[in-house]
Short mmCIF file of C-alpha atoms in Angstrom, two decimals:
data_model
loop_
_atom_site.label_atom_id
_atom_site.label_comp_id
_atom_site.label_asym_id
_atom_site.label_seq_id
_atom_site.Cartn_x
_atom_site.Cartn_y
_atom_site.Cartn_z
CA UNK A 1 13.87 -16.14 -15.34
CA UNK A 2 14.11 -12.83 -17.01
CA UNK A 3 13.84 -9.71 -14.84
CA UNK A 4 10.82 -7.51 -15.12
CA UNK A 5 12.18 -4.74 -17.34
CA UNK A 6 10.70 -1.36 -15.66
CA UNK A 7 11.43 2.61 -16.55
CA UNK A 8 14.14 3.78 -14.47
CA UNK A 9 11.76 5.72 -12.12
CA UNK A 10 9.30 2.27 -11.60
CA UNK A 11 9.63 0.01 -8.72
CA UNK A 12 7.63 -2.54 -6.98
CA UNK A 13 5.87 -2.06 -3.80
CA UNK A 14 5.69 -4.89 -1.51
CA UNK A 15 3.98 -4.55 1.86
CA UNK A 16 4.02 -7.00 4.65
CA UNK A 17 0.75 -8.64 3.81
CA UNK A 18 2.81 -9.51 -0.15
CA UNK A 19 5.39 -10.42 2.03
CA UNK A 20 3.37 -13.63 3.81
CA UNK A 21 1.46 -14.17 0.91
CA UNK A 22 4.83 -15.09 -1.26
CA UNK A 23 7.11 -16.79 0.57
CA UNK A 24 6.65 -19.52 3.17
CA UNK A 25 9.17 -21.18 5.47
CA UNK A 26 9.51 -24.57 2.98
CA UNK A 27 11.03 -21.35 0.26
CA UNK A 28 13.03 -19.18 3.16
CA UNK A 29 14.90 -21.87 4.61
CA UNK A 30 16.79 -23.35 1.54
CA UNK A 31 17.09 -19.91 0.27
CA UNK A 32 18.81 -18.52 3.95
CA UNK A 33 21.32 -21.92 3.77
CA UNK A 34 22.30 -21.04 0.26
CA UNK A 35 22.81 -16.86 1.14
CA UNK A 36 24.84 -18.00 4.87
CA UNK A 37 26.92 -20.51 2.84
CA UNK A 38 27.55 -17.83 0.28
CA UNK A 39 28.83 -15.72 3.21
CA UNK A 40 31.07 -17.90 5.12
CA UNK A 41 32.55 -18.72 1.03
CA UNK A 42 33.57 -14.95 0.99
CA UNK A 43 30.77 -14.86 -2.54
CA UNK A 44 28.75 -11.53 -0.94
CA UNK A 45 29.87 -7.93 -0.72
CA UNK A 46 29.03 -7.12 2.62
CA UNK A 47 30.55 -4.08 4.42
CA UNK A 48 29.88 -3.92 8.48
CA UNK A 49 26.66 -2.48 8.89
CA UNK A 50 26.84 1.34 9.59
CA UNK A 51 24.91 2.42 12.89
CA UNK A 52 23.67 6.40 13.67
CA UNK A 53 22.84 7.02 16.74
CA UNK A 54 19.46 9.51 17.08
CA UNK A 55 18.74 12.18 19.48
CA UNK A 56 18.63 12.47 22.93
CA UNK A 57 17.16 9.25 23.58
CA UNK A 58 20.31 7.69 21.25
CA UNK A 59 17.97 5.73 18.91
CA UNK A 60 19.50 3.98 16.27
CA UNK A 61 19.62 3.83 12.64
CA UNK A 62 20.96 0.92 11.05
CA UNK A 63 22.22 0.73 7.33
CA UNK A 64 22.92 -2.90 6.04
CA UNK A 65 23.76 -3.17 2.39
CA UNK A 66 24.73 -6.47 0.72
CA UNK A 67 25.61 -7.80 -3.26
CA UNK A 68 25.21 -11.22 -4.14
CA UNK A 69 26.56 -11.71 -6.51
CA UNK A 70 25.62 -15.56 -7.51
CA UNK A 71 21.60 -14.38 -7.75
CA UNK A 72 22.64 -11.25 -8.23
CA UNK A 73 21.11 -9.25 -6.15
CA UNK A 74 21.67 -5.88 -4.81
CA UNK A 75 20.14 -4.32 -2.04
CA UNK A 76 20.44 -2.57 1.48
CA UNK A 77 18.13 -2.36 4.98
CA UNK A 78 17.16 0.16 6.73
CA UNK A 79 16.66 0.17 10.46
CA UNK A 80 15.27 2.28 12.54
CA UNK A 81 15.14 1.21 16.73
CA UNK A 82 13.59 4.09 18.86
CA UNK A 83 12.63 2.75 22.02
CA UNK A 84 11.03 5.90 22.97
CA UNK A 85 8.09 4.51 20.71
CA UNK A 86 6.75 2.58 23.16
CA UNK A 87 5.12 5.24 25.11
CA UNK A 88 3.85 6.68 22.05
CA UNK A 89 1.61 3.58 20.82
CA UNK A 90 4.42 3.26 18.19
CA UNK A 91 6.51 0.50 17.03
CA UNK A 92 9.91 0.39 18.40
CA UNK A 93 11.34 -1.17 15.24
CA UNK A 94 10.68 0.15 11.17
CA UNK A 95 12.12 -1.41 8.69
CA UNK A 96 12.37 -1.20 4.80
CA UNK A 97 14.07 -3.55 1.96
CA UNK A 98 15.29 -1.62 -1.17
CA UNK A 99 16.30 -4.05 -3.86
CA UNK A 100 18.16 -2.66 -6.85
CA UNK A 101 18.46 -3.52 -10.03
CA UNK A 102 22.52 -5.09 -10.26
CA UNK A 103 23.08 -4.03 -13.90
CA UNK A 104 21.52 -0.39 -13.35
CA UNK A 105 21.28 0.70 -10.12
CA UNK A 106 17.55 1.45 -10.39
CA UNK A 107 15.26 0.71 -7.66
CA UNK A 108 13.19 -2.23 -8.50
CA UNK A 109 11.36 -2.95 -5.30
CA UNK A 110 10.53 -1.40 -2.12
CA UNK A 111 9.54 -3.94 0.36
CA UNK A 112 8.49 -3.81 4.09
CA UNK A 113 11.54 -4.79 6.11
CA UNK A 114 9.70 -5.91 9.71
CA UNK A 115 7.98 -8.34 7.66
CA UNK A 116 11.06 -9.71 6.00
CA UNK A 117 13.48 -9.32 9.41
CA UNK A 118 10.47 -11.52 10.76
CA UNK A 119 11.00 -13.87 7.91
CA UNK A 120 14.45 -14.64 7.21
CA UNK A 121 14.87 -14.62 11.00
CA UNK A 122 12.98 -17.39 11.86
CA UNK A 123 14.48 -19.11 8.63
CA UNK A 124 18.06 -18.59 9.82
CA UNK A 125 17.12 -20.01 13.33
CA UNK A 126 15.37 -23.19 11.32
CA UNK A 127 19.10 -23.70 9.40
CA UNK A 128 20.47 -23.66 12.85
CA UNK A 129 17.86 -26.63 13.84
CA UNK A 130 18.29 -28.40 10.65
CA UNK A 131 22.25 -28.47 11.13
CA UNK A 132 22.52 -28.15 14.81
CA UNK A 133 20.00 -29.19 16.83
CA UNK A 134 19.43 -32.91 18.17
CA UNK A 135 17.90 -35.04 15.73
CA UNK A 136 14.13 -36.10 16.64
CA UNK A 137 13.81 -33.16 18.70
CA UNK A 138 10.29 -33.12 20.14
CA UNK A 139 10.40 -29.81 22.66
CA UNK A 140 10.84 -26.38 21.41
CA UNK A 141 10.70 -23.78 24.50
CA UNK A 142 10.61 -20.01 23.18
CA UNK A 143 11.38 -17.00 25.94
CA UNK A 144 9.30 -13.80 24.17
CA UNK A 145 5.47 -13.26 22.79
CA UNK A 146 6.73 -10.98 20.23
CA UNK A 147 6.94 -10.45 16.31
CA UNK A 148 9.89 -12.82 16.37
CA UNK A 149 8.52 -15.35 18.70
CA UNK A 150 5.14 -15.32 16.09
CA UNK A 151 7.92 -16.17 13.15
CA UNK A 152 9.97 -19.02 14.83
CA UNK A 153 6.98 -20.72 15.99
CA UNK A 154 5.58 -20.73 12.50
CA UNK A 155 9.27 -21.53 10.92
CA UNK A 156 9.97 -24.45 13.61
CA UNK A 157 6.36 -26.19 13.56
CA UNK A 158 6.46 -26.36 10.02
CA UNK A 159 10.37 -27.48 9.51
CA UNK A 160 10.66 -29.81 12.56
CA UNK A 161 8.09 -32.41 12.17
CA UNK A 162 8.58 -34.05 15.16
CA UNK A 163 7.93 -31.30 17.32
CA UNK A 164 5.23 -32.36 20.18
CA UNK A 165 5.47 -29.83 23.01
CA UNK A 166 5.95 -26.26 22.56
CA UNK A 167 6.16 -23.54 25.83
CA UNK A 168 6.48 -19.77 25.28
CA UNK A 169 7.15 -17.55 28.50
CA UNK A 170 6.95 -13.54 28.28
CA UNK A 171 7.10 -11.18 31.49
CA UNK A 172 4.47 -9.41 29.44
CA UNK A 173 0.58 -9.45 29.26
CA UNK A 174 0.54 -10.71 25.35
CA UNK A 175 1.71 -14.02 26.50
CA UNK A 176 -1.86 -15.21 27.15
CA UNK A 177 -2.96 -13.30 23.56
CA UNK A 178 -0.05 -15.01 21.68
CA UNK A 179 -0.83 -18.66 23.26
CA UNK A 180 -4.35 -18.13 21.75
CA UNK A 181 -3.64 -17.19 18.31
CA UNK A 182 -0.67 -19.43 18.11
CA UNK A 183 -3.27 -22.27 18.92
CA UNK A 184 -5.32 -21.97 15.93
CA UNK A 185 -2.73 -21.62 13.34
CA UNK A 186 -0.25 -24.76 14.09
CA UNK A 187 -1.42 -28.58 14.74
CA UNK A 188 1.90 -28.83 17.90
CA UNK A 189 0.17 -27.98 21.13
CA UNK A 190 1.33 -24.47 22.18
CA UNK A 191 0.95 -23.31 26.11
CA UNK A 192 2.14 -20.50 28.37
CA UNK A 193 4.45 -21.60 30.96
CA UNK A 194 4.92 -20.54 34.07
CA UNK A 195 8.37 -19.29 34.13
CA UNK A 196 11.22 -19.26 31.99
CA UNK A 197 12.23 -22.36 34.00
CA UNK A 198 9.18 -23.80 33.30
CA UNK A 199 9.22 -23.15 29.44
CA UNK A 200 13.20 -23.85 29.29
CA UNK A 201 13.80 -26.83 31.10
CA UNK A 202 13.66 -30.30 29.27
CA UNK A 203 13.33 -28.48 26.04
CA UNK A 204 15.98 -29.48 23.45
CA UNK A 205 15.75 -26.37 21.36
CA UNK A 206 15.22 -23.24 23.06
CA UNK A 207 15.07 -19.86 21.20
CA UNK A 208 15.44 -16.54 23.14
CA UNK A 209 13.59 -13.92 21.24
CA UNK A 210 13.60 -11.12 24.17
CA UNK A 211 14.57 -7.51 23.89
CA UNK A 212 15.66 -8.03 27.58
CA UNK A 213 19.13 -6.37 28.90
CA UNK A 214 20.03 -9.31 31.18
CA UNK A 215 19.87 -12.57 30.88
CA UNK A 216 16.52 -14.44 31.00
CA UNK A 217 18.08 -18.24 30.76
CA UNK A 218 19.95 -19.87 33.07
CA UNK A 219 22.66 -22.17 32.56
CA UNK A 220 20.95 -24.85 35.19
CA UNK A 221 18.00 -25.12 33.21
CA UNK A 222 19.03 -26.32 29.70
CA UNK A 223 19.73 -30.03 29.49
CA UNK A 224 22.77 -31.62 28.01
CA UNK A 225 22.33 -31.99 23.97
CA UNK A 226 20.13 -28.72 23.56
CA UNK A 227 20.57 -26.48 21.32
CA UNK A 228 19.66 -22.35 22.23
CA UNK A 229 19.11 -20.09 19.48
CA UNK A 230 19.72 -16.03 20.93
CA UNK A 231 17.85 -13.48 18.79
CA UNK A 232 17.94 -10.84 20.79
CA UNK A 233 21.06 -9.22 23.09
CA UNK A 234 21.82 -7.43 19.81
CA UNK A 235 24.21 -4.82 21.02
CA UNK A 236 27.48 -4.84 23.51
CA UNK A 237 25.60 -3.82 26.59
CA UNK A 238 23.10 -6.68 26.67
CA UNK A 239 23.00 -10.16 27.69
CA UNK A 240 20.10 -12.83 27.18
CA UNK A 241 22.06 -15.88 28.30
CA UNK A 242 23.72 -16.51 31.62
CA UNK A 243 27.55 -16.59 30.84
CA UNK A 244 28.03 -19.77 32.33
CA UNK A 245 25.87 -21.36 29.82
CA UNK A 246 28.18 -20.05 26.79
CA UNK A 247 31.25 -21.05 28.57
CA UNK A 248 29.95 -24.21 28.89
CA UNK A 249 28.28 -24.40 25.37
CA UNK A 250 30.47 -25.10 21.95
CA UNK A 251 29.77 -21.48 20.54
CA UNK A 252 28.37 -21.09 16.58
CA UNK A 253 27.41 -17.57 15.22
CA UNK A 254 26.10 -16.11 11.62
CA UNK A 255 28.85 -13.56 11.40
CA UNK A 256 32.18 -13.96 13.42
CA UNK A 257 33.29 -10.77 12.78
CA UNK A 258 29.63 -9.45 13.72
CA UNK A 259 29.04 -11.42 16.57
CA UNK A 260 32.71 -10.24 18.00
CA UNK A 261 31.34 -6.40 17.72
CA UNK A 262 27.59 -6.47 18.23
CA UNK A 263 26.81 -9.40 20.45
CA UNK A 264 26.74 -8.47 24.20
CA UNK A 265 26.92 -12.14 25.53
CA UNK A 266 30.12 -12.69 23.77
CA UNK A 267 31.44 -9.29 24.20
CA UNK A 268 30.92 -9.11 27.83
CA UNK A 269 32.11 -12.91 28.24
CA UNK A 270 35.07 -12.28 26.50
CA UNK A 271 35.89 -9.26 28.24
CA UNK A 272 35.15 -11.30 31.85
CA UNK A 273 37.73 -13.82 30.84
CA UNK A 274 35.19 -16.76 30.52
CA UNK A 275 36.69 -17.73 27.07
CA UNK A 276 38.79 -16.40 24.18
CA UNK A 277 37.46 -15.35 20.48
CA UNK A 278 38.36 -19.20 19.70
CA UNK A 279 35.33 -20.15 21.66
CA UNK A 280 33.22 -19.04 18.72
CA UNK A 281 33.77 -22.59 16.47
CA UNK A 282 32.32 -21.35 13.34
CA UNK A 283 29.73 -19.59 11.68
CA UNK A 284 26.54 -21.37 10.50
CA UNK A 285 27.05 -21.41 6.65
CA UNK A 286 30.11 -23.09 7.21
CA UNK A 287 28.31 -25.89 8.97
CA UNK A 288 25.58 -25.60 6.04
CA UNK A 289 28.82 -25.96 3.42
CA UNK A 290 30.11 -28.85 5.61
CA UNK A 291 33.49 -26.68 6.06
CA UNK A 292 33.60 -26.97 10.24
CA UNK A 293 31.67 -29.61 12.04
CA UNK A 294 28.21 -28.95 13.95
CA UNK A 295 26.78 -31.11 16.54
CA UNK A 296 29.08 -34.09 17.26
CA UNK A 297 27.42 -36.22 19.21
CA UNK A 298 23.56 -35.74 21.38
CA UNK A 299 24.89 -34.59 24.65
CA UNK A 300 26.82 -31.43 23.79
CA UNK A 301 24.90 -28.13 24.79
CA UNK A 302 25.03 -25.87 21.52
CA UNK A 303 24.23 -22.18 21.35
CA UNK A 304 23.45 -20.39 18.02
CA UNK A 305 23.92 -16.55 18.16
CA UNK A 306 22.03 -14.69 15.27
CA UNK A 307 22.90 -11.16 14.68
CA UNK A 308 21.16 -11.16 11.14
CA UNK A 309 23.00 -9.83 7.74
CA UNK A 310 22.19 -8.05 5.27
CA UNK A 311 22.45 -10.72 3.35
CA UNK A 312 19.61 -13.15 4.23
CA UNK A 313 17.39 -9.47 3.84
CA UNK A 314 18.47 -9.17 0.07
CA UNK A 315 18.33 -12.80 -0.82
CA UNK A 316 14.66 -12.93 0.84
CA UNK A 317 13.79 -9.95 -0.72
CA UNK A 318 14.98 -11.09 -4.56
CA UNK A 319 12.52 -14.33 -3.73
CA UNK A 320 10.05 -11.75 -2.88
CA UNK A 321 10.75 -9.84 -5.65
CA UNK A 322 10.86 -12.63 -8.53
CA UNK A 323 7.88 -14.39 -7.24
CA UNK A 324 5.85 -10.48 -6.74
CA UNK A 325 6.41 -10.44 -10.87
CA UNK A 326 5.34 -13.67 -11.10
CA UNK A 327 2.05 -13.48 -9.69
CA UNK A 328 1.54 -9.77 -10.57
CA UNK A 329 1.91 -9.26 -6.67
CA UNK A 330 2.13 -5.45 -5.27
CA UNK A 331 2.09 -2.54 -6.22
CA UNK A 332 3.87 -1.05 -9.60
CA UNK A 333 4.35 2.91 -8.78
CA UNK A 334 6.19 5.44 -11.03
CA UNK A 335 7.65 8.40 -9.71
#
């Protein structure tokens, strides 16, 4: 299809309600194993996302830009993480998508990034299901009540159809809140467990969406074939896993070279001794490309480390983007 052809000062504004109206997991998912494969194949410009560091409080600011050049597309993230937030009713987490135009350089769409990082997320985490997890798997366990935890459930339920049995835990009041609403908008029964034992154990996928510093799973509770999916633990001081569990797991991450400078469990494991930067077998769009082997056989523990790239955010937002001109979706502004 034809891009929309626009004045060099007119974009498209997408906000997160455009962004679930457009796209649903049965779109994301293809589109995230085509844009990881594309990766892993060397295809995408990506250069390490830059990180600024805010203030007394050291917020963060990331930048993640990424061309693609198969689509094209052309486009960068911005990040902001201020924890301080929290005690000011805020959000601890903005986000925004600009997609440019790859011939001109002209912005073409402004799109809310916490609605696409919620996306593409949960999309990744369904390649790593579709490619790694057991097949049949009945029991999903997720560990947060959060933004993420809302998109994986949604994601899962409607790419793994023989899910029965789902358990969330959260430390957290919304727990009860999330159980609720996630009851009336998927047909797999949904309930709060207990603990994280509770949630974890039996389960063969388990998905740890926290924004917890130390680890909330422990190795004894995950059963031989399951596969974990970590989310959070996104930076070199934190851990969501107990180490034991990824020494003992065969190791499979979106971005080696990310995971080897961002990714807390593996930093901290590697600098305990527990393993070597072999332990890391391969990352996921080579497994989608068939280029290193996933699950051998239905007893091997697998863990699935997503770091998220720029990448996935500019290939979900081009969807967004062709499918927005489609349906005369958004908002057209000129400035």
């Amino acid at each position: 299809m034809q891009r929309e052809i626009v004045a060099r000062s007119t974009f498209r504004l997408l906000s997160g309600d455009d962004v679930r109206s457009l796209i649903a997991p049965a779109d994301l998912v293809p589109a995230m194993e085509t844009a990881l494969a594309a990766f892993s194949a060397g295809e995408v410009t990506q250069p390490f996302r830059t990180n600024l560091v805010v203030g007394p409080e050291r917020a963060i600011v990331h930048v993640m830009p990424a061309y693609v050049e198969g689509l094209p597309a052309l486009g960068l993230k911005a990040v902001s993480v201020f924890d301080g937030n929290a005690a000011r009713g805020l959000p601890t987490h903005f986000a925004t998508v600009l997609l440019l135009d790859p011939e001109t350089g002209a912005l073409i769409a402004l799109v809310d990034g916490a609605a696409v990082t919620e996306a593409r997320t949960a999309a990744v985490s369904a390649v790593a299901a579709r490619h790694l997890a057991v097949r049949g798997a009945t029991t999903l366990a997720i560990l947060g009540a959060g933004v993420q935890a809302r998109g994986h459930l949604s994601a899962l339920t409607a790419t793994m159809p023989d899910l029965r049995d789902v358990r969330v835990w959260s430390p957290f009041p919304d727990l009860r809140t999330f159980v609720d609403e996630a009851s009336g908008r998927t047909l797999v029964p949904v309930r709060a467990a207990a603990s994280a034992r509770d949630a974890a154990s039996g389960a063969e996928l388990i998905v740890l969406v926290t924004s917890s510093s130390e680890p909330v799973l422990d190795c004894s509770w995950v059963k031989p074939g399951a596969l974990v999916v970590s989310v959070g633990a996104c930076r070199p001081e934190m851990r969501e896993m107990d180490p034991a569990l990824l020494a003992r797991s065969r190791l499979f991450v979106d971005s080696r070279v990310s995971a080897l400078a961002e990714s807390g469990d593996i930093i901290q494991g590697l600098n305990d001794g527990l393993f070597g930067e072999d332990h890391v077998v391969g990352e996921l769009g080579d497994v989608v490309a068939r280029r290193v082997t996933g699950r051998r056989d239905a007893v091997e523990t697998i863990v699935f480390k997503s770091l998220g790239l720029a990448v996935e955010d500019v290939t979900a937002a081009d969807l967004l983007y062709r499918r927005a001109v489609e349906r005369g979706v958004g908002h057209v502004l000129t400035v």
